[in-house]
Short mmCIF file of C-alpha atoms in Angstrom, two decimals:
data_model
loop_
_atom_site.label_atom_id
_atom_site.label_comp_id
_atom_site.label_asym_id
_atom_site.label_seq_id
_atom_site.Cartn_x
_atom_site.Cartn_y
_atom_site.Cartn_z
CA MET A 1 -3.64 -5.35 49.07
CA ASN A 2 -3.61 -1.59 48.56
CA SER A 3 -3.49 -0.76 44.86
CA ASP A 4 -2.72 2.91 45.54
CA VAL A 5 0.83 2.12 46.64
CA ALA A 6 3.23 2.31 43.71
CA SER A 7 5.74 -0.45 43.25
CA PRO A 8 9.45 0.44 43.28
CA ALA A 9 9.53 -0.18 39.52
CA GLN A 10 6.80 2.41 38.96
CA GLU A 11 8.67 4.98 41.07
CA SER A 12 11.82 4.63 39.00
CA ASN A 13 12.79 6.98 36.20
CA PHE A 14 14.09 3.94 34.35
CA PRO A 15 12.39 3.45 30.94
CA ALA A 16 9.83 0.69 30.45
CA PRO A 17 11.30 -2.62 29.20
CA VAL A 18 9.79 -2.19 25.73
CA TYR A 19 11.81 1.02 25.24
CA LEU A 20 14.97 -0.73 26.37
CA LEU A 21 14.27 -3.60 23.99
CA ALA A 22 13.76 -1.16 21.11
CA ALA A 23 16.97 0.69 22.00
CA HIS A 24 19.02 -2.51 22.21
CA LEU A 25 17.66 -3.78 18.91
CA ALA A 26 18.31 -0.41 17.23
CA VAL A 27 21.91 -0.40 18.47
CA LEU A 28 22.41 -4.01 17.33
CA VAL A 29 21.02 -3.30 13.85
CA ALA A 30 23.08 -0.09 13.61
CA VAL A 31 26.32 -1.83 14.65
CA ILE A 32 25.78 -4.64 12.14
CA HIS A 33 25.12 -2.24 9.26
CA VAL A 34 27.85 0.28 10.09
CA THR A 35 30.39 -2.52 10.56
CA LEU A 36 29.49 -4.32 7.33
CA GLY A 37 29.25 -1.03 5.47
CA LEU A 38 32.62 0.33 6.64
CA TYR A 39 34.40 -2.99 6.15
CA ASN A 40 33.24 -3.36 2.55
CA TRP A 41 33.45 0.35 1.70
CA ILE A 42 37.07 0.40 2.90
CA ARG A 43 37.79 -2.63 0.71
CA TRP A 44 36.44 -0.74 -2.30
CA ALA A 45 38.37 2.40 -1.34
CA SER A 46 41.61 0.44 -1.01
CA ALA A 47 41.05 -0.72 -4.60
CA GLY A 48 40.74 2.93 -5.70
CA PHE A 49 36.96 3.41 -5.64
CA LEU A 50 35.85 6.08 -3.19
CA LEU A 51 32.27 5.54 -4.35
CA PRO A 52 31.91 1.78 -4.81
CA ARG A 53 29.95 0.19 -7.64
CA ASP A 54 27.97 -1.60 -4.95
CA LEU A 55 26.10 1.26 -3.27
CA ARG A 56 24.89 -0.90 -0.40
CA TRP A 57 28.00 -0.21 1.66
CA PRO A 58 27.77 3.59 1.90
CA LEU A 59 24.02 3.26 2.41
CA PHE A 60 24.61 0.77 5.24
CA VAL A 61 26.93 3.25 6.97
CA PHE A 62 24.60 6.23 6.60
CA SER A 63 21.48 4.30 7.58
CA GLY A 64 23.24 2.81 10.62
CA VAL A 65 24.29 6.27 11.77
CA ALA A 66 20.73 7.50 11.13
CA LEU A 67 19.44 4.74 13.42
CA VAL A 68 21.69 5.95 16.24
CA VAL A 69 20.66 9.58 15.70
CA GLY A 70 17.00 8.50 15.72
CA LEU A 71 17.56 6.56 18.92
CA LEU A 72 19.13 9.59 20.61
CA LEU A 73 16.24 11.82 19.53
CA ALA A 74 13.65 9.29 20.69
CA ALA A 75 15.44 8.93 24.04
CA GLN A 76 14.98 12.68 24.51
CA GLY A 77 11.27 12.24 23.82
CA ARG A 78 11.43 14.16 20.55
CA TYR A 79 9.62 13.16 17.35
CA ARG A 80 8.93 9.66 18.64
CA ARG A 81 6.03 8.70 16.38
CA PRO A 82 7.74 9.89 13.16
CA LEU A 83 10.93 8.16 14.28
CA TYR A 84 9.07 4.92 14.97
CA LEU A 85 7.50 5.11 11.52
CA GLY A 86 10.86 5.89 9.91
CA GLY A 87 12.45 2.97 11.73
CA ILE A 88 9.71 0.61 10.58
CA VAL A 89 10.19 1.76 6.97
CA LEU A 90 13.98 1.39 7.23
CA MET A 91 13.68 -2.13 8.65
CA GLY A 92 11.32 -2.99 5.79
CA ILE A 93 13.85 -1.64 3.30
CA TYR A 94 16.61 -3.71 4.90
CA VAL A 95 14.63 -6.96 4.83
CA VAL A 96 12.95 -6.53 1.43
CA GLY A 97 16.18 -5.13 -0.01
CA TYR A 98 18.25 -8.07 1.23
CA PHE A 99 16.00 -10.75 -0.18
CA GLY A 100 15.10 -8.70 -3.26
CA TRP A 101 18.75 -8.09 -4.09
CA HIS A 102 19.48 -11.81 -3.94
CA ALA A 103 16.32 -12.77 -5.84
CA ALA A 104 17.10 -10.19 -8.56
CA GLY A 105 20.54 -11.65 -9.20
CA HIS A 106 22.92 -9.47 -7.14
CA ARG A 107 22.71 -6.43 -9.39
CA PRO A 108 25.24 -3.74 -8.41
CA LEU A 109 22.66 -0.94 -8.51
CA PHE A 110 20.03 -2.94 -6.63
CA PHE A 111 17.55 -3.87 -9.36
CA LEU A 112 19.41 -2.20 -12.25
CA GLY A 113 22.44 -3.30 -14.21
CA GLU A 114 23.95 -6.64 -15.08
CA GLY A 115 23.16 -9.28 -12.49
CA ALA A 116 24.75 -12.61 -11.73
CA GLY A 117 21.39 -14.32 -12.18
CA HIS A 118 22.72 -17.58 -10.80
CA HIS A 119 19.80 -18.44 -8.56
CA GLY A 120 17.10 -19.64 -10.92
CA ALA A 121 15.41 -21.16 -7.88
CA PRO A 122 11.92 -20.46 -6.56
CA LEU A 123 11.64 -17.34 -4.39
CA THR A 124 10.92 -19.40 -1.27
CA THR A 125 14.16 -21.33 -1.76
CA VAL A 126 16.14 -18.12 -2.28
CA ILE A 127 14.63 -16.63 0.90
CA HIS A 128 15.29 -19.77 2.94
CA ASP A 129 18.86 -20.17 1.68
CA HIS A 130 19.76 -16.53 2.30
CA LEU A 131 18.04 -16.37 5.67
CA LEU A 132 20.32 -19.18 6.82
CA ALA A 133 23.40 -18.02 4.88
CA GLY A 134 25.39 -17.28 8.02
CA PRO A 135 25.08 -16.22 11.64
CA VAL A 136 25.52 -12.48 11.02
CA LYS A 137 22.97 -12.43 8.21
CA PHE A 138 20.51 -14.43 10.29
CA LEU A 139 21.06 -12.17 13.31
CA ALA A 140 20.61 -9.08 11.14
CA ILE A 141 17.30 -10.26 9.65
CA VAL A 142 15.89 -11.43 12.99
CA SER A 143 16.96 -8.16 14.65
CA GLU A 144 15.48 -6.03 11.86
CA VAL A 145 12.14 -7.84 11.91
CA SER A 146 12.04 -7.75 15.72
CA LEU A 147 12.82 -4.03 15.77
CA ALA A 148 10.07 -3.36 13.21
CA VAL A 149 7.57 -5.26 15.38
CA VAL A 150 8.59 -3.41 18.56
CA LEU A 151 8.51 -0.04 16.79
CA ALA A 152 5.06 -0.84 15.37
CA TYR A 153 3.87 -1.63 18.89
CA LEU A 154 5.28 1.66 20.20
CA PHE A 155 3.80 3.58 17.26
CA VAL A 156 0.32 2.22 18.00
CA ARG A 157 0.71 2.55 21.77
CA GLU A 158 1.81 6.19 21.78
CA THR A 159 -1.02 8.31 20.45
CA ARG A 160 0.53 11.75 20.75
#
């Protein structure tokens, strides 16, 4: 077998599967956060609060849009390593923020302010219960962790 002959896949301008996986995960995470953010922000706005007491919703919208902008820049080959690092940090904020917010008692300003404090359960129980709280929440967490892993792989792989 002649190893000098390129396969049809190597001759293609189509991106490697890992880039497609990262792009699909980024779009999925962005859609989840923009949708949840807009839905809940509009609910607050319809009650007369342009800036809701729960700041997660505007932050979900802006961070979801930032993911799409980052994806477009990375697709152009611009700023890839900083974008990978930023994506990893954002996914970490999503995951730690989600479980931290629930563990801290659902405080409206994340870890500040009056919280519901109704959990009183061990942290592992809170994490387990909220990981399996519903299909969208489960999909969001799995997608965020998966995207962080893929971005970490790309960050290490690309040395420029």
